[in-house]
XYZ file of C-alpha atoms in Angstrom:
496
model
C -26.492 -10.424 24.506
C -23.644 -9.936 26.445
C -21.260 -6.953 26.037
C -17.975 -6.860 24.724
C -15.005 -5.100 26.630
C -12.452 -2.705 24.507
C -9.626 -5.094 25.971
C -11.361 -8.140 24.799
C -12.113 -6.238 21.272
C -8.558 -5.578 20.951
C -7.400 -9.212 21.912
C -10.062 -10.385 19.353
C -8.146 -8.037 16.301
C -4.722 -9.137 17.721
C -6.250 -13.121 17.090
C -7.399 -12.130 13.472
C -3.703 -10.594 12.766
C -2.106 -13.035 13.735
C -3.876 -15.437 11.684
C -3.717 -13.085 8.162
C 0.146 -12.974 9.185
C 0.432 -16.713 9.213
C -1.678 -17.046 5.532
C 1.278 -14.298 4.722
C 3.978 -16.153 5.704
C 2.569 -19.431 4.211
C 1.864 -17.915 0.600
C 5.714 -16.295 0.773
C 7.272 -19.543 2.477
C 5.719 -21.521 -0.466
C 6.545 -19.518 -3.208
C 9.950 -19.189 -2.247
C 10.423 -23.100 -1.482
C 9.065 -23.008 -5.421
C 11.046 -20.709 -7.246
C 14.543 -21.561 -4.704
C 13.686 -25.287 -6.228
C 13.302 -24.260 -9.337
C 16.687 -22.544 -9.427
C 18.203 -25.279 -7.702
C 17.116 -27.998 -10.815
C 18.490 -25.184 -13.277
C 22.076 -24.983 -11.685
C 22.276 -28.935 -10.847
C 21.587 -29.273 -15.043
C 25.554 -28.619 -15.317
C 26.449 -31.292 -12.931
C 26.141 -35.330 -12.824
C 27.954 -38.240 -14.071
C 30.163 -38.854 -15.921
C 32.771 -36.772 -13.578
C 36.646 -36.362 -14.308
C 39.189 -37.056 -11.866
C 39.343 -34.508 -10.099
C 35.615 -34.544 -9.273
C 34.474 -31.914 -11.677
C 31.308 -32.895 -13.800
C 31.407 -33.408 -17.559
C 28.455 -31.555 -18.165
C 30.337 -28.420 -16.735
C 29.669 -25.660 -18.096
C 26.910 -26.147 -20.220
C 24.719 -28.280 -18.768
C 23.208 -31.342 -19.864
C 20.311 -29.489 -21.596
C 19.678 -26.533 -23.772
C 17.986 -24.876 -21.109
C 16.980 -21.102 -21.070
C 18.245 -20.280 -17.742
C 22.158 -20.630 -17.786
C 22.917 -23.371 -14.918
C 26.763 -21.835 -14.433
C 27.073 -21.406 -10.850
C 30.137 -20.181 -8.663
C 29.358 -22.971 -6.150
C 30.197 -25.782 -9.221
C 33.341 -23.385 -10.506
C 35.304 -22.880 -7.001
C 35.297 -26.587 -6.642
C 38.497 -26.917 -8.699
C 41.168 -24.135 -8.168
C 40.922 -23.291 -4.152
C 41.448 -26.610 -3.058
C 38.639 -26.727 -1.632
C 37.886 -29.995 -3.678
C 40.902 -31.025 -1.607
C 39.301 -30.520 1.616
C 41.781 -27.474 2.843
C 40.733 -25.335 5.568
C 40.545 -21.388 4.253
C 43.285 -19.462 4.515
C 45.645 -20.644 7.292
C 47.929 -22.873 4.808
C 47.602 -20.394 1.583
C 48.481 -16.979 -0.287
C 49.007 -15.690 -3.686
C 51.409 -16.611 -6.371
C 52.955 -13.311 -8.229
C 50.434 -13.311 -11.061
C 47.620 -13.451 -8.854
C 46.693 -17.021 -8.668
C 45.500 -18.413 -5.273
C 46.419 -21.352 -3.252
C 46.664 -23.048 -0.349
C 43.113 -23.094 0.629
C 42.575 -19.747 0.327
C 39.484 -18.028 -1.309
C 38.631 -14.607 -2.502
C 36.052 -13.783 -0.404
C 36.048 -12.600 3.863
C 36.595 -15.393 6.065
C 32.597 -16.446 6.777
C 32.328 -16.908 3.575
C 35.134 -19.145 3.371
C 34.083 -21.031 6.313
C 30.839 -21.411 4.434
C 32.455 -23.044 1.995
C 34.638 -25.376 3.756
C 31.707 -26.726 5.452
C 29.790 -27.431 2.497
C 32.549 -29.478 1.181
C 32.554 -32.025 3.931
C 31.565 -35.564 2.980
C 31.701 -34.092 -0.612
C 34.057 -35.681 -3.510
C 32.341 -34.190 -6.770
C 31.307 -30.669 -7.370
C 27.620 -31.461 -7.577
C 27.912 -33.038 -4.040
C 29.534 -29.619 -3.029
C 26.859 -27.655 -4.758
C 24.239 -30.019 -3.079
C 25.692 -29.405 0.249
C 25.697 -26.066 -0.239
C 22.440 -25.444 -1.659
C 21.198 -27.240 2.349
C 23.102 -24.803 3.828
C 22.098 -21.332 1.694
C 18.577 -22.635 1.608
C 17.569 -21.742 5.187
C 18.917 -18.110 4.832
C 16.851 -18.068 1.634
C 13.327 -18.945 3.864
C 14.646 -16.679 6.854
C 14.795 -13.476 4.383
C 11.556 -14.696 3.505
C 9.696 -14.653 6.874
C 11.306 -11.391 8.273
C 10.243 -9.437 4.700
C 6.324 -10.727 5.428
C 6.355 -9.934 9.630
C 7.641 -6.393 8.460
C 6.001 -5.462 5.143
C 3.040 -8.462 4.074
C 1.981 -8.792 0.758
C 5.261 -6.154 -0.440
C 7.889 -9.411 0.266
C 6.167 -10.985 -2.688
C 8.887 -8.754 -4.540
C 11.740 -10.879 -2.751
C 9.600 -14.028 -2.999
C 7.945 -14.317 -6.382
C 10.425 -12.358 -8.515
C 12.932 -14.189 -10.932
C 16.443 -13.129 -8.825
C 15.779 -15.988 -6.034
C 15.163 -18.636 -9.457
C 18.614 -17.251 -11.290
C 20.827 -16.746 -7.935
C 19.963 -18.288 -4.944
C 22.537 -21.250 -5.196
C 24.383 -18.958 -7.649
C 26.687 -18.013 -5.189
C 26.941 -17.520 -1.220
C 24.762 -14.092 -1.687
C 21.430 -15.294 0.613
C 23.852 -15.280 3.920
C 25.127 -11.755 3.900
C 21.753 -10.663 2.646
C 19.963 -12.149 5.327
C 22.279 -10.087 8.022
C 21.312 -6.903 6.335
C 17.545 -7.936 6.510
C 18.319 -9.524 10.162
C 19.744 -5.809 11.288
C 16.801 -3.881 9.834
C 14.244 -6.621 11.626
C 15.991 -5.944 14.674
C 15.216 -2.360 15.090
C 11.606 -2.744 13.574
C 10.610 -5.271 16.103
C 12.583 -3.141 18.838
C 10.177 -0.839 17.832
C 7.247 -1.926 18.604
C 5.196 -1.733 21.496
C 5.424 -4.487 24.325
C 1.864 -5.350 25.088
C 2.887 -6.469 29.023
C 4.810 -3.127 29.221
C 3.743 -0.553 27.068
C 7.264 0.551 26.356
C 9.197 -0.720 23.074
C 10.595 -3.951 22.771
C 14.133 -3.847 22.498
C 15.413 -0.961 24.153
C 16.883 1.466 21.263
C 20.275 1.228 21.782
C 20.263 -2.198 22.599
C 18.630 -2.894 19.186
C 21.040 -0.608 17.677
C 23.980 -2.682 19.352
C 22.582 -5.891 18.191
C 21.847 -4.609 14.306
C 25.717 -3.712 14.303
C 26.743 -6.773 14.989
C 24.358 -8.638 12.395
C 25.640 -5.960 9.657
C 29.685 -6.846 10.781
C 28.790 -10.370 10.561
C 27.367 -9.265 7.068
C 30.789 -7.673 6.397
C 32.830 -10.870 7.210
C 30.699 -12.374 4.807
C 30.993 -10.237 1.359
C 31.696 -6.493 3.030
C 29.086 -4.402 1.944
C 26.846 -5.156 4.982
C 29.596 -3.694 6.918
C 28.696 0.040 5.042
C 25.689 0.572 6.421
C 27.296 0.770 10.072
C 27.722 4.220 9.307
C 24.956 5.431 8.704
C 23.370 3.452 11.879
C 25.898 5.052 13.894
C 24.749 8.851 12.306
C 20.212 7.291 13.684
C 21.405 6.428 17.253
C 23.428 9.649 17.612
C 20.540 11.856 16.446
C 18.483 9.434 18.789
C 16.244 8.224 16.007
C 14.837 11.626 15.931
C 14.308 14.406 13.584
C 16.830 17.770 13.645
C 14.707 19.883 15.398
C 13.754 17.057 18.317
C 17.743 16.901 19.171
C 18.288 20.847 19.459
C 20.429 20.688 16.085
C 17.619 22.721 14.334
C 17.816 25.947 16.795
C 21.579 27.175 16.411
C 20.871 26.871 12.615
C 18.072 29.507 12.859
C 20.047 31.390 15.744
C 22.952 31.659 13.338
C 20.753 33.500 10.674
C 18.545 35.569 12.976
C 21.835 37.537 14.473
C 21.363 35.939 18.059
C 23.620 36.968 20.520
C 26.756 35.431 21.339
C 25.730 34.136 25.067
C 22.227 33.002 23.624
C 23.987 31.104 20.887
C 26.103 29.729 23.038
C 23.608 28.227 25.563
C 22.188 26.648 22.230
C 25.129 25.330 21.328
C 25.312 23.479 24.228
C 21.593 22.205 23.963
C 23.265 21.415 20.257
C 25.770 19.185 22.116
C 23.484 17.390 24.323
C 20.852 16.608 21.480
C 23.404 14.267 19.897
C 24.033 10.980 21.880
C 27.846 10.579 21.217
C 28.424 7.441 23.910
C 25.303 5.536 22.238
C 27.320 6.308 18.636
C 30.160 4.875 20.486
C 28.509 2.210 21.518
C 27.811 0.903 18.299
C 30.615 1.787 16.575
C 32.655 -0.478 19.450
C 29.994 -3.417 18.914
C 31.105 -3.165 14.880
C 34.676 -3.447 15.372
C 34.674 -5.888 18.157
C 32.578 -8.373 15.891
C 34.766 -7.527 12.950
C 38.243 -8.216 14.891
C 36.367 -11.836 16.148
C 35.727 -13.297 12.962
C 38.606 -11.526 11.272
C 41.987 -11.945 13.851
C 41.451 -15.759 14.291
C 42.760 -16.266 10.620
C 44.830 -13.331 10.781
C 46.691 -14.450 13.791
C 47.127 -18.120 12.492
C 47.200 -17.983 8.702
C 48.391 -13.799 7.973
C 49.452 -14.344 4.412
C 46.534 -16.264 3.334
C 44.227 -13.653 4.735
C 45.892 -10.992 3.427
C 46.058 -12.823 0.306
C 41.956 -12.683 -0.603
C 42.713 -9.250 -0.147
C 45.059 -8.685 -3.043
C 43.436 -10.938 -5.479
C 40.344 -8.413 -5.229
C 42.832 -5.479 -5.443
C 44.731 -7.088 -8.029
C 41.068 -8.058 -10.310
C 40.818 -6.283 -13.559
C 38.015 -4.940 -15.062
C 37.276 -7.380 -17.764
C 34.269 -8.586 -19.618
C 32.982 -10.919 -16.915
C 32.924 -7.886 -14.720
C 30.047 -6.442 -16.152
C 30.766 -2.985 -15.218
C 30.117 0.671 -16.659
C 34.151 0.519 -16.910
C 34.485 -2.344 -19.493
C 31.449 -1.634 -21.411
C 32.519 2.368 -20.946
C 35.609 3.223 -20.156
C 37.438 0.849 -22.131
C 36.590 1.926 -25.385
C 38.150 5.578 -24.446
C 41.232 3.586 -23.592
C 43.049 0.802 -25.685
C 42.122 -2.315 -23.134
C 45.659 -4.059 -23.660
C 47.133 -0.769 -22.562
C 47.853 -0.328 -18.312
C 46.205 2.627 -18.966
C 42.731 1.507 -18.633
C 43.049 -0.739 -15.692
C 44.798 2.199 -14.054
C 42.410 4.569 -14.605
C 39.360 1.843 -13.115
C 41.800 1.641 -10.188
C 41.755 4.983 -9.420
C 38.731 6.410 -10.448
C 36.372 3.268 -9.105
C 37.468 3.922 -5.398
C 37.566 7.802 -5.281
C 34.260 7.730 -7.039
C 32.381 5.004 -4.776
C 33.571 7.097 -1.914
C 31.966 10.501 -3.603
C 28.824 8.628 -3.723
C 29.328 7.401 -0.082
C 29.540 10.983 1.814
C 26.919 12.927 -0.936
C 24.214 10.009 0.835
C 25.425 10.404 4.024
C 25.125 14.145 3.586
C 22.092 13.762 1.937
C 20.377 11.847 4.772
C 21.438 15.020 7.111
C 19.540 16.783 4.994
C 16.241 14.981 5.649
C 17.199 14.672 9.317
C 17.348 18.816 8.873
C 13.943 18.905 7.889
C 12.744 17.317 11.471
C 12.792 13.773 10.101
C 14.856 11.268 11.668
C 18.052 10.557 9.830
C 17.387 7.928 7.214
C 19.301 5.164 8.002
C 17.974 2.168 5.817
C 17.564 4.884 2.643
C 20.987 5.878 3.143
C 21.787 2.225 3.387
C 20.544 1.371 0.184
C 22.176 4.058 -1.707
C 25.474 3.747 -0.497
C 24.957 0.238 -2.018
C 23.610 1.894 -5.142
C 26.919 3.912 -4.977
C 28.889 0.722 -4.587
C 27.191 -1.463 -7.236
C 27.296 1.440 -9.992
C 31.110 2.626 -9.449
C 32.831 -0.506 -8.464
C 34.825 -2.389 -10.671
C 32.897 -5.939 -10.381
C 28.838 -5.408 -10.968
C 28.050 -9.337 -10.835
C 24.086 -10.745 -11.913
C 24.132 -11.890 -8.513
C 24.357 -8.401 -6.923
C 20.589 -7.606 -7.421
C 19.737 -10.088 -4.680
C 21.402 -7.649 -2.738
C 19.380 -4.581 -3.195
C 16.070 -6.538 -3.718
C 15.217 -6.369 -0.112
C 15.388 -2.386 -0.328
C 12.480 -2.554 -2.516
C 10.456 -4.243 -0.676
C 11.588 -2.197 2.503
C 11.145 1.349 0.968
C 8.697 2.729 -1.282
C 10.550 3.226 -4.726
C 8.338 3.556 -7.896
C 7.233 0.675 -9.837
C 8.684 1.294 -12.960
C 12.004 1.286 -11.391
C 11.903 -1.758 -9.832
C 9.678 -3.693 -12.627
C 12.494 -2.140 -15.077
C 15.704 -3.184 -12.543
C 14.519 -6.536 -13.117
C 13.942 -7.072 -16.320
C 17.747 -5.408 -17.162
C 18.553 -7.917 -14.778
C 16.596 -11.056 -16.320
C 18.308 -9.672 -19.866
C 21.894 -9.502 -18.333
C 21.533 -13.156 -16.607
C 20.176 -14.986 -19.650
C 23.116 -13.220 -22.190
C 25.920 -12.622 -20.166
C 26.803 -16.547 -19.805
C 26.560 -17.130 -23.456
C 28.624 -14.150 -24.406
C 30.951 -15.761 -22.506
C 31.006 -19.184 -24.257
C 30.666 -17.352 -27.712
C 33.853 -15.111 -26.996
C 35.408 -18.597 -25.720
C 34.288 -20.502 -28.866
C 35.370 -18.125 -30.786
C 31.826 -17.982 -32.912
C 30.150 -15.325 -34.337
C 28.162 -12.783 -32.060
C 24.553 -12.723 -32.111
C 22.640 -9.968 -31.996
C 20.300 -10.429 -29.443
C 23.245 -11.661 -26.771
C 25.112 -8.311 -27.465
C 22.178 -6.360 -26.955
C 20.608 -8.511 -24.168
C 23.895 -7.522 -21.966
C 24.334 -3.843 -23.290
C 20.438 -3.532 -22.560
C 21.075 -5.075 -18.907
C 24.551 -2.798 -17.931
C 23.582 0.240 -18.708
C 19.803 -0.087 -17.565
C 21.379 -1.140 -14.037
C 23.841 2.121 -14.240
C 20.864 4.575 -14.914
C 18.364 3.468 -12.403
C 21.353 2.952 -9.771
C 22.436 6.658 -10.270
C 18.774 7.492 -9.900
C 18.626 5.396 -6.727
C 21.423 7.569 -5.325
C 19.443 9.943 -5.246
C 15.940 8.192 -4.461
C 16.960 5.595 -1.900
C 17.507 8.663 0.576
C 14.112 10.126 0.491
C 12.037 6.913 -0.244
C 9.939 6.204 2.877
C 10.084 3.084 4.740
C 7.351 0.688 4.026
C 6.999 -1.387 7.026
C 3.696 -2.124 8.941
C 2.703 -1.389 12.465
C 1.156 -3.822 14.403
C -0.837 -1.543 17.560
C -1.047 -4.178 20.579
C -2.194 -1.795 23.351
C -5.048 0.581 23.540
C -7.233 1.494 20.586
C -4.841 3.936 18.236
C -6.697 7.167 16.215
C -5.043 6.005 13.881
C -2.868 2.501 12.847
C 0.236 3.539 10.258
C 1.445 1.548 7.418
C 4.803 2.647 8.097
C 7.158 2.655 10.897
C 10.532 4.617 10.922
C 13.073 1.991 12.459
């Protein structure tokens, strides 16, 4: 019987991992093509014939069957109100009257996502052709997410893939874009980080991959901003060089400051201290955020200023109201009288000072790990400034959870978190639309709505303040794919 060479072994494993990879991707691909259809046939339920005028459905917004899943979607709503039913490019031709109502074209979200919408529009004259068009053009972000969770984490994407949030909100709104960047950037430094077979070096040269992820995450930001958060903390991996405190130098003039060292001897480490850090790779990135920022962003600024600036006051100017779902209506308000300026001054200072508390106690938090001889956590202090964001900021839409779904597949948070996250969630989605038409109807509240969206709020506000906390620590659960030599030992996880 002929013998078998090591190299010829390890090309043989390489063959069998590729293939349980591609029974991965097929079991997620499916699923999601299922559950993404499934959500689409519960949203289209509030469009059809007969239409009015203007192109809006009569079925809007109820739907043409008592169906338990509410089929209100934003992509049916803006078609009446932004003219985009009128086929107006974003922004250029727009602004904002004094009481906060837009026109012109413009809409109140960054300028992607306003291009997004324009093109979904074309060839469209009723809003369920515009929330057809733009289901085709969400739908491939939707699959991409998909296929990057399986390469990086297998079987754990099922949580992205198989979970209720891609049925209620896929073709909710234009989330699956602007999550996809965030799941693009942390792809791109995972597979940077692997080891070329030809080579034997990584992939993607760090910084490189680090350049690249910046520009994905200020694409994200152009889209619905939050993408363009976690900059900063990418910025705070590549100038400790992806490497733990005491790998950089850092670690030393912290123990020479406590032991009494000398001034000259502290001084040389200092200077070791200095040259740990790389500050021109930092800058590096930093320079690829803002350049892709100022692309997308000074086009409309240069040839439409007020209607830019104008999807920036309409968020400014939003109040806190009952289809904000926050902590602060369901909170605050009922320390306050809600008629009274008051409240909605009180949400408008305290929602920004405290989202920006949360922001530097993670990114100081993550220095802390990085202190211990870990590298800094970028991705864990990702996902808790997000936590941060979603549990201070004055607007906490259903949708949002589609946006911290791909942290928990990413990083290893405990199960009873994430199986309670989404059921608040489930509870908030299938009450919060009815509460809605009973306040509009003006009939009496039942029970079960009113505590379906109290259960759903304030579950999402404890386990986000936990996550704070968690996100930072939470290791990353990615696997390692070993392509050259036999390893002691093959990881589950990879720090990116």
């Amino acid at each position: 019987m002929p013998s078998v060479s090591t190299t010829d072994r390890w090309r043989l494993r390489l063959l069998a991992a590729r293939g349980n990879i591609a029974v991965v991707l097929l079991v997620l691909v499916v699923l999601s093509l299922i559950l993404m259809w499934l959500g689409y046939l519960g949203k289209l339920d509030c469009g059809g014939a007969p239409y009015f005028a203007d192109g809006r459905s009569k079925h809007w917004p109820v739907g043409k069957n008592e169906l338990l899943m509410p089929c209100y979607s934003d992509l049916q709503f803006l078609w009446i109100g932004r003219d985009i039913n009128n086929h107006v490019f974003p922004y250029i031709h727009g602004g904002i009257t004094p009481d906060g109502v837009l026109y012109g074209g413009v809409v109140e979200y960054p300028v992607l996502s306003g291009l997004l919408m324009y093109f979904g529009a074309i060839g469209a004259h009723t809003d369920t052709q515009f929330f057809q068009h733009s289901a085709l053009i969400l739908l491939p972000f939707g699959i991409g997410i998909t296929v990057l969770l399986g390469l990086m984490t297998r079987w754990r994407a099922l949580l992205w893939a198989a979970t209720p949030p891609l049925i209620l909100y896929s073709f909710h709104n234009w989330e699956v874009p602007v999550v996809a960047t965030v799941v693009g950037a942390v792809a791109v430094m995972y597979f940077g980080a692997q080891e070329s077979p030809k080579t034997g070096r990584r992939r993607i040269p760090f910084l490189s991959a680090a350049i690249i992820a910046a520009i994905l995450l200020s694409i994200g930001f152009s889209l619905k901003l939050y993408p363009g958060l976690f900059v900063v903390p990418l910025v705070a991996y590549v100038l400790t060089r992806g490497r733990g405190a005491r790998s950089t130098g850092d670690w030393s003039i912290e123990h020479a400051a406590g032991a009494g060292v000398s001034g000259g001897l502290r001084g040389r480490m200092l200077s070791v201290r200095r040259a740990g850090l790389d500050w021109t790779g930092a800058a590096w990135v930093t320079g690829a955020a803002i350049v892709t920022v100022l692309a997308a962003q000074l086009p409309f600024m240069i040839l439409g200023y007020r209607g830019w600036k104008a999807a920036l006051s309409f968020q400014g100017k939003r109040r806190s109201d009952v289809d904000t779902n926050s902590i602060w209506y369901w909170g605050v308000r009922h320390l306050t009288d809600a008629a009274d300026i008051s409240y909605n001054s009180v949400v408008g200072i305290a929602s920004p000072l405290l989202i920006l508390a949360s922001f530097v106690l993670v990114v100081y938090l993550g220095v802390r790990v990085w202190r211990t001889g870990d590298p800094y956590p970028w991705i864990g202090v990702s996902a808790a400034m997000l936590a941060g964001f979603m549990l201070f900021h004055k607007v906490h839409s259903p949708q949002y959870t589609l946006w911290i779904l791909p942290f928990f597949v990413l990083l290893r948070v405990a199960w009873p978190i994430i199986v309670l996250y989404l059921l608040a969630d489930l509870s908030l989605d299938l009450t919060i639309f009815r509460l809605f038409g009973i306040y509009t109807s003006g009939s009496p509240m039942k029970w079960w709505v009113m505590g379906g969206v109290q259960f759903g709020v304030w579950t999402h506000a404890l386990l986000l303040a936990i996550l704070i906390f968690a996100f930072v620590r939470a290791p990353v659960r990615m696997y390692v794919r070993k392509t050259v030599g036999p390893p002691d030992k093959v990881p589950d996880t990879v720090t990116v």
